[in-house]
Amino acid sequence: MKIFLDTADVEAIKWGVALGVVDGVTTNPTLAARAGRGFKETVLEICEICTGPVSAETVGLTAEQIIKEGRILAQWAPNIVVKVPLIAEGLKAVRQLSAEGIKTNVTLVFSPAQALLAAKAGATYVSPFLGRYDDIGQEGMQLVREIVQIFRNYNFQTEILAASIRNPLHVVEAAKAGADIATMPPKVLEQMIAHPLTDKGLTSFLKDWESVPDAKTVFAEPER
Ligand code: E4P
């Protein structure tokens, strides 16, 4: 399963990329606003830090405008993915952008029917927002499971990008459901790393290590 960071915070992206486990980045207008700087300069910097796919979202509401914005975004860097909302005009735009070889990520997907249409339109990625379902007391993961089933039935090449991830359990459940990618805030990636038993075990290993006779010298030898 691929891991994307869902942020426009370049410092957080540098941290994630340095870990060696981040395969891409997703942004949206809210995250861009939170970054507090120009959208283009932010996205260009992200594309340099992360060589994997970087989603940048269009804001137009007509196919014509979305296509225009998508073409502009696609020229910024080779790893840009044009993020398009799941509306009728968005589907038209995705069909055209795909025909031009521009990668697309269809976002704000809240039903399997919407995901099916995105795949038929030729989307590279489809982003079901599972956390926003959980926020209103409904199980978002069921959406991911149904999309996985449909895409497998018809061998769609569109990748399922589990989005609106709130915690590590979401990532694990999305992986078990067969999502291709999970995009998450940096905080969730931090939470995935941490475990109190790991910390406790490490503390005791390091304490015991002190009584190993050559503990202070064994790693002091020069490398050959
Ligand atoms: C997906 O690409 C979106 O940017 C994101 O996952 C939305 O998540 P939210 O519900 O935390 O805003």
PDB file of C-alpha atoms and ligand atoms in Angstrom:
ATOM      1  CA  MET A   1       0.000   0.000   0.000  1.00  0.00           C
ATOM      2  CA  LYS A   2       1.271   3.451  -0.870  1.00  0.00           C
ATOM      3  CA  ILE A   3       1.344   6.209   1.730  1.00  0.00           C
ATOM      4  CA  PHE A   4       0.673   9.810   0.767  1.00  0.00           C
ATOM      5  CA  LEU A   5       0.836  12.836   3.044  1.00  0.00           C
ATOM      6  CA  ASP A   6      -2.290  14.981   3.038  1.00  0.00           C
ATOM      7  CA  THR A   7      -0.767  18.382   3.675  1.00  0.00           C
ATOM      8  CA  ALA A   8       0.706  21.506   2.085  1.00  0.00           C
ATOM      9  CA  ASP A   9       3.172  21.939   4.948  1.00  0.00           C
ATOM     10  CA  VAL A  10       6.572  21.614   3.264  1.00  0.00           C
ATOM     11  CA  GLU A  11       8.443  20.982   6.523  1.00  0.00           C
ATOM     12  CA  ALA A  12       6.132  18.079   7.320  1.00  0.00           C
ATOM     13  CA  ILE A  13       6.637  16.721   3.792  1.00  0.00           C
ATOM     14  CA  LYS A  14      10.431  16.950   4.150  1.00  0.00           C
ATOM     15  CA  TRP A  15      10.141  14.999   7.399  1.00  0.00           C
ATOM     16  CA  GLY A  16       7.951  12.311   5.806  1.00  0.00           C
ATOM     17  CA  VAL A  17      10.064  11.954   2.679  1.00  0.00           C
ATOM     18  CA  ALA A  18      13.226  11.610   4.805  1.00  0.00           C
ATOM     19  CA  LEU A  19      11.572   8.669   6.579  1.00  0.00           C
ATOM     20  CA  GLY A  20      11.560   6.872   3.222  1.00  0.00           C
ATOM     21  CA  VAL A  21       7.961   5.700   3.437  1.00  0.00           C
ATOM     22  CA  VAL A  22       6.097   8.542   1.744  1.00  0.00           C
ATOM     23  CA  ASP A  23       5.129   7.875  -1.870  1.00  0.00           C
ATOM     24  CA  GLY A  24       3.191  11.041  -2.686  1.00  0.00           C
ATOM     25  CA  VAL A  25       1.318  14.110  -1.466  1.00  0.00           C
ATOM     26  CA  THR A  26      -2.252  15.332  -1.689  1.00  0.00           C
ATOM     27  CA  THR A  27      -3.323  18.920  -1.142  1.00  0.00           C
ATOM     28  CA  ASN A  28      -6.660  20.683  -1.272  1.00  0.00           C
ATOM     29  CA  PRO A  29      -7.747  24.345  -1.116  1.00  0.00           C
ATOM     30  CA  THR A  30      -8.163  24.178   2.675  1.00  0.00           C
ATOM     31  CA  LEU A  31      -4.654  22.803   3.150  1.00  0.00           C
ATOM     32  CA  ALA A  32      -3.312  25.400   0.691  1.00  0.00           C
ATOM     33  CA  ALA A  33      -4.955  28.188   2.704  1.00  0.00           C
ATOM     34  CA  ARG A  34      -3.502  26.756   5.922  1.00  0.00           C
ATOM     35  CA  ALA A  35       0.005  26.861   4.388  1.00  0.00           C
ATOM     36  CA  GLY A  36      -0.388  30.654   4.248  1.00  0.00           C
ATOM     37  CA  ARG A  37       1.669  31.260   1.101  1.00  0.00           C
ATOM     38  CA  GLY A  38       1.230  31.334  -2.663  1.00  0.00           C
ATOM     39  CA  PHE A  39      -0.325  28.153  -4.062  1.00  0.00           C
ATOM     40  CA  LYS A  40       2.047  27.877  -7.014  1.00  0.00           C
ATOM     41  CA  GLU A  41       5.234  28.358  -4.987  1.00  0.00           C
ATOM     42  CA  THR A  42       3.981  25.856  -2.397  1.00  0.00           C
ATOM     43  CA  VAL A  43       3.122  23.200  -4.967  1.00  0.00           C
ATOM     44  CA  LEU A  44       6.401  23.697  -6.856  1.00  0.00           C
ATOM     45  CA  GLU A  45       8.360  23.245  -3.636  1.00  0.00           C
ATOM     46  CA  ILE A  46       6.362  20.140  -2.719  1.00  0.00           C
ATOM     47  CA  CYS A  47       7.031  18.666  -6.184  1.00  0.00           C
ATOM     48  CA  GLU A  48      10.760  19.092  -5.633  1.00  0.00           C
ATOM     49  CA  ILE A  49      10.726  17.548  -2.165  1.00  0.00           C
ATOM     50  CA  CYS A  50       8.518  14.634  -3.168  1.00  0.00           C
ATOM     51  CA  THR A  51       9.141  13.089  -6.567  1.00  0.00           C
ATOM     52  CA  GLY A  52       6.004  10.929  -6.332  1.00  0.00           C
ATOM     53  CA  PRO A  53       2.540  12.080  -7.394  1.00  0.00           C
ATOM     54  CA  VAL A  54       1.478  15.465  -5.959  1.00  0.00           C
ATOM     55  CA  SER A  55      -2.225  16.294  -6.197  1.00  0.00           C
ATOM     56  CA  ALA A  56      -3.150  19.949  -6.764  1.00  0.00           C
ATOM     57  CA  GLU A  57      -6.820  20.838  -6.934  1.00  0.00           C
ATOM     58  CA  THR A  58      -8.798  22.801  -9.492  1.00  0.00           C
ATOM     59  CA  VAL A  59     -11.441  25.262  -8.287  1.00  0.00           C
ATOM     60  CA  GLY A  60     -13.483  25.882 -11.451  1.00  0.00           C
ATOM     61  CA  LEU A  61     -17.065  24.678 -11.654  1.00  0.00           C
ATOM     62  CA  THR A  62     -17.426  24.215 -15.411  1.00  0.00           C
ATOM     63  CA  ALA A  63     -15.663  21.559 -17.463  1.00  0.00           C
ATOM     64  CA  GLU A  64     -14.088  24.295 -19.553  1.00  0.00           C
ATOM     65  CA  GLN A  65     -12.642  26.038 -16.512  1.00  0.00           C
ATOM     66  CA  ILE A  66     -11.512  22.789 -14.836  1.00  0.00           C
ATOM     67  CA  ILE A  67      -9.762  21.693 -18.044  1.00  0.00           C
ATOM     68  CA  LYS A  68      -8.068  25.082 -18.328  1.00  0.00           C
ATOM     69  CA  GLU A  69      -6.876  24.963 -14.719  1.00  0.00           C
ATOM     70  CA  GLY A  70      -5.835  21.313 -15.086  1.00  0.00           C
ATOM     71  CA  ARG A  71      -3.678  22.093 -18.106  1.00  0.00           C
ATOM     72  CA  ILE A  72      -2.009  24.934 -16.210  1.00  0.00           C
ATOM     73  CA  LEU A  73      -1.347  22.755 -13.148  1.00  0.00           C
ATOM     74  CA  ALA A  74       0.007  19.904 -15.274  1.00  0.00           C
ATOM     75  CA  GLN A  75       2.653  22.230 -16.717  1.00  0.00           C
ATOM     76  CA  TRP A  76       4.068  23.097 -13.314  1.00  0.00           C
ATOM     77  CA  ALA A  77       5.891  19.799 -12.742  1.00  0.00           C
ATOM     78  CA  PRO A  78       5.964  16.303 -14.228  1.00  0.00           C
ATOM     79  CA  ASN A  79       4.630  14.715 -11.022  1.00  0.00           C
ATOM     80  CA  ILE A  80       1.506  16.885 -10.722  1.00  0.00           C
ATOM     81  CA  VAL A  81      -1.834  15.114 -10.514  1.00  0.00           C
ATOM     82  CA  VAL A  82      -4.845  17.311 -11.234  1.00  0.00           C
ATOM     83  CA  LYS A  83      -7.442  16.972  -8.506  1.00  0.00           C
ATOM     84  CA  VAL A  84     -11.008  17.404  -9.708  1.00  0.00           C
ATOM     85  CA  PRO A  85     -14.226  17.362  -7.649  1.00  0.00           C
ATOM     86  CA  LEU A  86     -16.832  14.710  -8.363  1.00  0.00           C
ATOM     87  CA  ILE A  87     -19.438  16.840 -10.104  1.00  0.00           C
ATOM     88  CA  ALA A  88     -20.889  16.337 -13.583  1.00  0.00           C
ATOM     89  CA  GLU A  89     -18.628  19.022 -15.038  1.00  0.00           C
ATOM     90  CA  GLY A  90     -15.685  17.417 -13.254  1.00  0.00           C
ATOM     91  CA  LEU A  91     -16.354  14.082 -14.943  1.00  0.00           C
ATOM     92  CA  LYS A  92     -16.340  15.757 -18.364  1.00  0.00           C
ATOM     93  CA  ALA A  93     -13.084  17.470 -17.500  1.00  0.00           C
ATOM     94  CA  VAL A  94     -11.488  14.237 -16.291  1.00  0.00           C
ATOM     95  CA  ARG A  95     -12.379  12.521 -19.559  1.00  0.00           C
ATOM     96  CA  GLN A  96     -10.674  15.301 -21.527  1.00  0.00           C
ATOM     97  CA  LEU A  97      -7.634  15.661 -19.252  1.00  0.00           C
ATOM     98  CA  SER A  98      -7.122  11.878 -19.309  1.00  0.00           C
ATOM     99  CA  ALA A  99      -7.281  11.925 -23.110  1.00  0.00           C
ATOM    100  CA  GLU A 100      -4.480  14.499 -23.022  1.00  0.00           C
ATOM    101  CA  GLY A 101      -2.366  12.225 -20.819  1.00  0.00           C
ATOM    102  CA  ILE A 102      -2.858  14.369 -17.710  1.00  0.00           C
ATOM    103  CA  LYS A 103      -3.193  12.391 -14.489  1.00  0.00           C
ATOM    104  CA  THR A 104      -6.295  13.081 -12.407  1.00  0.00           C
ATOM    105  CA  ASN A 105      -7.479  12.463  -8.862  1.00  0.00           C
ATOM    106  CA  VAL A 106     -11.248  12.624  -8.478  1.00  0.00           C
ATOM    107  CA  THR A 107     -11.971  13.985  -5.028  1.00  0.00           C
ATOM    108  CA  LEU A 108     -14.931  14.450  -2.674  1.00  0.00           C
ATOM    109  CA  VAL A 109     -16.165  10.944  -3.435  1.00  0.00           C
ATOM    110  CA  PHE A 110     -18.818   9.798  -0.980  1.00  0.00           C
ATOM    111  CA  SER A 111     -20.530   6.901  -2.780  1.00  0.00           C
ATOM    112  CA  PRO A 112     -19.557   3.787  -4.756  1.00  0.00           C
ATOM    113  CA  ALA A 113     -21.700   5.091  -7.638  1.00  0.00           C
ATOM    114  CA  GLN A 114     -19.590   8.253  -7.814  1.00  0.00           C
ATOM    115  CA  ALA A 115     -16.395   6.169  -7.752  1.00  0.00           C
ATOM    116  CA  LEU A 116     -17.682   4.005 -10.612  1.00  0.00           C
ATOM    117  CA  LEU A 117     -18.304   7.117 -12.715  1.00  0.00           C
ATOM    118  CA  ALA A 118     -14.857   8.519 -11.916  1.00  0.00           C
ATOM    119  CA  ALA A 119     -13.257   5.262 -13.069  1.00  0.00           C
ATOM    120  CA  LYS A 120     -15.330   5.247 -16.245  1.00  0.00           C
ATOM    121  CA  ALA A 121     -14.261   8.829 -16.943  1.00  0.00           C
ATOM    122  CA  GLY A 122     -10.643   7.628 -16.857  1.00  0.00           C
ATOM    123  CA  ALA A 123      -9.496   8.962 -13.493  1.00  0.00           C
ATOM    124  CA  THR A 124      -6.013   7.916 -12.403  1.00  0.00           C
ATOM    125  CA  TYR A 125      -7.070   8.022  -8.740  1.00  0.00           C
ATOM    126  CA  VAL A 126     -10.375   8.175  -6.926  1.00  0.00           C
ATOM    127  CA  SER A 127     -10.520   9.577  -3.391  1.00  0.00           C
ATOM    128  CA  PRO A 128     -13.251   8.265  -1.087  1.00  0.00           C
ATOM    129  CA  PHE A 129     -13.437  10.482   2.019  1.00  0.00           C
ATOM    130  CA  LEU A 130     -13.920   7.965   4.786  1.00  0.00           C
ATOM    131  CA  GLY A 131     -13.219  10.142   7.838  1.00  0.00           C
ATOM    132  CA  ARG A 132     -15.968  12.604   7.008  1.00  0.00           C
ATOM    133  CA  TYR A 133     -18.443   9.693   7.157  1.00  0.00           C
ATOM    134  CA  ASP A 134     -17.109   8.649  10.540  1.00  0.00           C
ATOM    135  CA  ASP A 135     -17.463  12.288  11.639  1.00  0.00           C
ATOM    136  CA  ILE A 136     -21.227  12.036  11.124  1.00  0.00           C
ATOM    137  CA  GLY A 137     -21.521   8.644  12.824  1.00  0.00           C
ATOM    138  CA  GLN A 138     -21.459   6.410   9.735  1.00  0.00           C
ATOM    139  CA  GLU A 139     -18.845   3.826   8.830  1.00  0.00           C
ATOM    140  CA  GLY A 140     -16.670   5.336   6.110  1.00  0.00           C
ATOM    141  CA  MET A 141     -14.654   2.171   5.544  1.00  0.00           C
ATOM    142  CA  GLN A 142     -17.662   0.448   3.994  1.00  0.00           C
ATOM    143  CA  LEU A 143     -17.354   2.943   1.138  1.00  0.00           C
ATOM    144  CA  VAL A 144     -13.766   1.866   0.503  1.00  0.00           C
ATOM    145  CA  ARG A 145     -14.713  -1.826   0.618  1.00  0.00           C
ATOM    146  CA  GLU A 146     -17.493  -1.375  -1.928  1.00  0.00           C
ATOM    147  CA  ILE A 147     -15.283   0.585  -4.307  1.00  0.00           C
ATOM    148  CA  VAL A 148     -12.572  -2.084  -4.075  1.00  0.00           C
ATOM    149  CA  GLN A 149     -15.133  -4.753  -4.937  1.00  0.00           C
ATOM    150  CA  ILE A 150     -16.501  -2.835  -7.920  1.00  0.00           C
ATOM    151  CA  PHE A 151     -13.072  -1.986  -9.321  1.00  0.00           C
ATOM    152  CA  ARG A 152     -11.957  -5.603  -8.975  1.00  0.00           C
ATOM    153  CA  ASN A 153     -15.118  -6.881 -10.695  1.00  0.00           C
ATOM    154  CA  TYR A 154     -14.371  -4.793 -13.761  1.00  0.00           C
ATOM    155  CA  ASN A 155     -10.599  -4.614 -13.548  1.00  0.00           C
ATOM    156  CA  PHE A 156     -10.590  -0.796 -13.487  1.00  0.00           C
ATOM    157  CA  GLN A 157      -7.063   0.602 -13.481  1.00  0.00           C
ATOM    158  CA  THR A 158      -8.085   3.638 -11.394  1.00  0.00           C
ATOM    159  CA  GLU A 159      -6.294   3.522  -8.033  1.00  0.00           C
ATOM    160  CA  ILE A 160      -8.291   3.815  -4.832  1.00  0.00           C
ATOM    161  CA  LEU A 161      -6.880   6.548  -2.642  1.00  0.00           C
ATOM    162  CA  ALA A 162      -8.419   6.323   0.839  1.00  0.00           C
ATOM    163  CA  ALA A 163      -8.711   9.929   1.996  1.00  0.00           C
ATOM    164  CA  SER A 164      -9.891  11.910   4.992  1.00  0.00           C
ATOM    165  CA  ILE A 165      -7.933   9.566   7.227  1.00  0.00           C
ATOM    166  CA  ARG A 166      -8.181  10.393  10.927  1.00  0.00           C
ATOM    167  CA  ASN A 167      -6.080   7.737  12.701  1.00  0.00           C
ATOM    168  CA  PRO A 168      -3.786   4.700  12.228  1.00  0.00           C
ATOM    169  CA  LEU A 169      -6.725   2.303  12.477  1.00  0.00           C
ATOM    170  CA  HIS A 170      -8.192   3.919   9.361  1.00  0.00           C
ATOM    171  CA  VAL A 171      -4.933   3.182   7.530  1.00  0.00           C
ATOM    172  CA  VAL A 172      -4.870  -0.448   8.656  1.00  0.00           C
ATOM    173  CA  GLU A 173      -8.529  -0.990   7.778  1.00  0.00           C
ATOM    174  CA  ALA A 174      -8.070   0.682   4.382  1.00  0.00           C
ATOM    175  CA  ALA A 175      -5.079  -1.616   3.738  1.00  0.00           C
ATOM    176  CA  LYS A 176      -7.135  -4.664   4.727  1.00  0.00           C
ATOM    177  CA  ALA A 177      -9.951  -3.508   2.441  1.00  0.00           C
ATOM    178  CA  GLY A 178      -7.487  -3.339  -0.469  1.00  0.00           C
ATOM    179  CA  ALA A 179      -7.141   0.427  -0.993  1.00  0.00           C
ATOM    180  CA  ASP A 180      -4.103   1.169  -3.176  1.00  0.00           C
ATOM    181  CA  ILE A 181      -3.136   4.289  -1.228  1.00  0.00           C
ATOM    182  CA  ALA A 182      -3.936   6.020   2.064  1.00  0.00           C
ATOM    183  CA  THR A 183      -3.402   9.750   2.290  1.00  0.00           C
ATOM    184  CA  MET A 184      -3.030  11.033   5.815  1.00  0.00           C
ATOM    185  CA  PRO A 185      -2.096  14.088   7.849  1.00  0.00           C
ATOM    186  CA  PRO A 186       1.532  13.951   9.081  1.00  0.00           C
ATOM    187  CA  LYS A 187       0.220  13.481  12.612  1.00  0.00           C
ATOM    188  CA  VAL A 188      -1.325  10.125  11.641  1.00  0.00           C
ATOM    189  CA  LEU A 189       1.982   8.965  10.156  1.00  0.00           C
ATOM    190  CA  GLU A 190       3.656   9.915  13.458  1.00  0.00           C
ATOM    191  CA  GLN A 191       1.006   7.944  15.329  1.00  0.00           C
ATOM    192  CA  MET A 192       1.627   4.923  13.092  1.00  0.00           C
ATOM    193  CA  ILE A 193       5.285   4.905  14.117  1.00  0.00           C
ATOM    194  CA  ALA A 194       4.768   5.258  17.847  1.00  0.00           C
ATOM    195  CA  HIS A 195       3.913   2.443  20.261  1.00  0.00           C
ATOM    196  CA  PRO A 196       4.318   2.573  24.052  1.00  0.00           C
ATOM    197  CA  LEU A 197       5.576  -1.029  24.150  1.00  0.00           C
ATOM    198  CA  THR A 198       8.266  -0.152  21.605  1.00  0.00           C
ATOM    199  CA  ASP A 199       9.420   2.723  23.828  1.00  0.00           C
ATOM    200  CA  LYS A 200       9.287   0.577  26.950  1.00  0.00           C
ATOM    201  CA  GLY A 201      11.150  -2.291  25.273  1.00  0.00           C
ATOM    202  CA  LEU A 202      13.830   0.026  23.923  1.00  0.00           C
ATOM    203  CA  THR A 203      14.378   1.633  27.321  1.00  0.00           C
ATOM    204  CA  SER A 204      14.919  -1.758  28.923  1.00  0.00           C
ATOM    205  CA  PHE A 205      17.183  -3.000  26.092  1.00  0.00           C
ATOM    206  CA  LEU A 206      19.365   0.091  26.435  1.00  0.00           C
ATOM    207  CA  LYS A 207      19.574  -0.280  30.194  1.00  0.00           C
ATOM    208  CA  ASP A 208      20.568  -3.960  29.928  1.00  0.00           C
ATOM    209  CA  TRP A 209      23.105  -3.101  27.225  1.00  0.00           C
ATOM    210  CA  GLU A 210      25.080  -1.076  29.788  1.00  0.00           C
ATOM    211  CA  SER A 211      26.119  -4.295  31.518  1.00  0.00           C
ATOM    212  CA  VAL A 212      27.517  -5.908  28.357  1.00  0.00           C
ATOM    213  CA  PRO A 213      31.319  -5.869  28.884  1.00  0.00           C
ATOM    214  CA  ASP A 214      32.325  -4.287  25.596  1.00  0.00           C
ATOM    215  CA  ALA A 215      29.248  -2.057  25.286  1.00  0.00           C
ATOM    216  CA  LYS A 216      31.299   1.125  25.190  1.00  0.00           C
ATOM    217  CA  THR A 217      33.845  -0.053  22.617  1.00  0.00           C
ATOM    218  CA  VAL A 218      32.129  -2.486  20.256  1.00  0.00           C
ATOM    219  CA  PHE A 219      30.712   0.199  17.981  1.00  0.00           C
ATOM    220  CA  ALA A 220      33.600   2.572  18.450  1.00  0.00           C
ATOM    221  CA  GLU A 221      35.774   0.620  15.984  1.00  0.00           C
ATOM    222  CA  PRO A 222      36.491   2.407  12.722  1.00  0.00           C
ATOM    223  CA  GLU A 223      34.435   1.293   9.723  1.00  0.00           C
ATOM    224  CA  ARG A 224      36.319  -0.744   7.119  1.00  0.00           C
TER     225      ARG A 224
HETATM  226  C1  E4P B   1      -8.001  14.208   0.124  1.00  0.00           C
HETATM  227  O1  E4P B   1      -7.203  14.232  -0.774  1.00  0.00           O
HETATM  228  C2  E4P B   1      -8.336  15.351   0.985  1.00  0.00           C
HETATM  229  O2  E4P B   1      -7.328  16.318   0.886  1.00  0.00           O
HETATM  230  C3  E4P B   1      -8.415  15.031   2.442  1.00  0.00           C
HETATM  231  O3  E4P B   1      -8.114  13.696   2.727  1.00  0.00           O
HETATM  232  C4  E4P B   1      -9.598  15.603   3.135  1.00  0.00           C
HETATM  233  O4  E4P B   1      -9.569  15.196   4.470  1.00  0.00           O
HETATM  234  P1  E4P B   1     -10.350  15.938   5.628  1.00  0.00           P
HETATM  235  O5  E4P B   1     -11.685  15.300   5.782  1.00  0.00           O
HETATM  236  O6  E4P B   1      -9.485  15.697   6.837  1.00  0.00           O
HETATM  237  O7  E4P B   1     -10.434  17.399   5.273  1.00  0.00           O
END
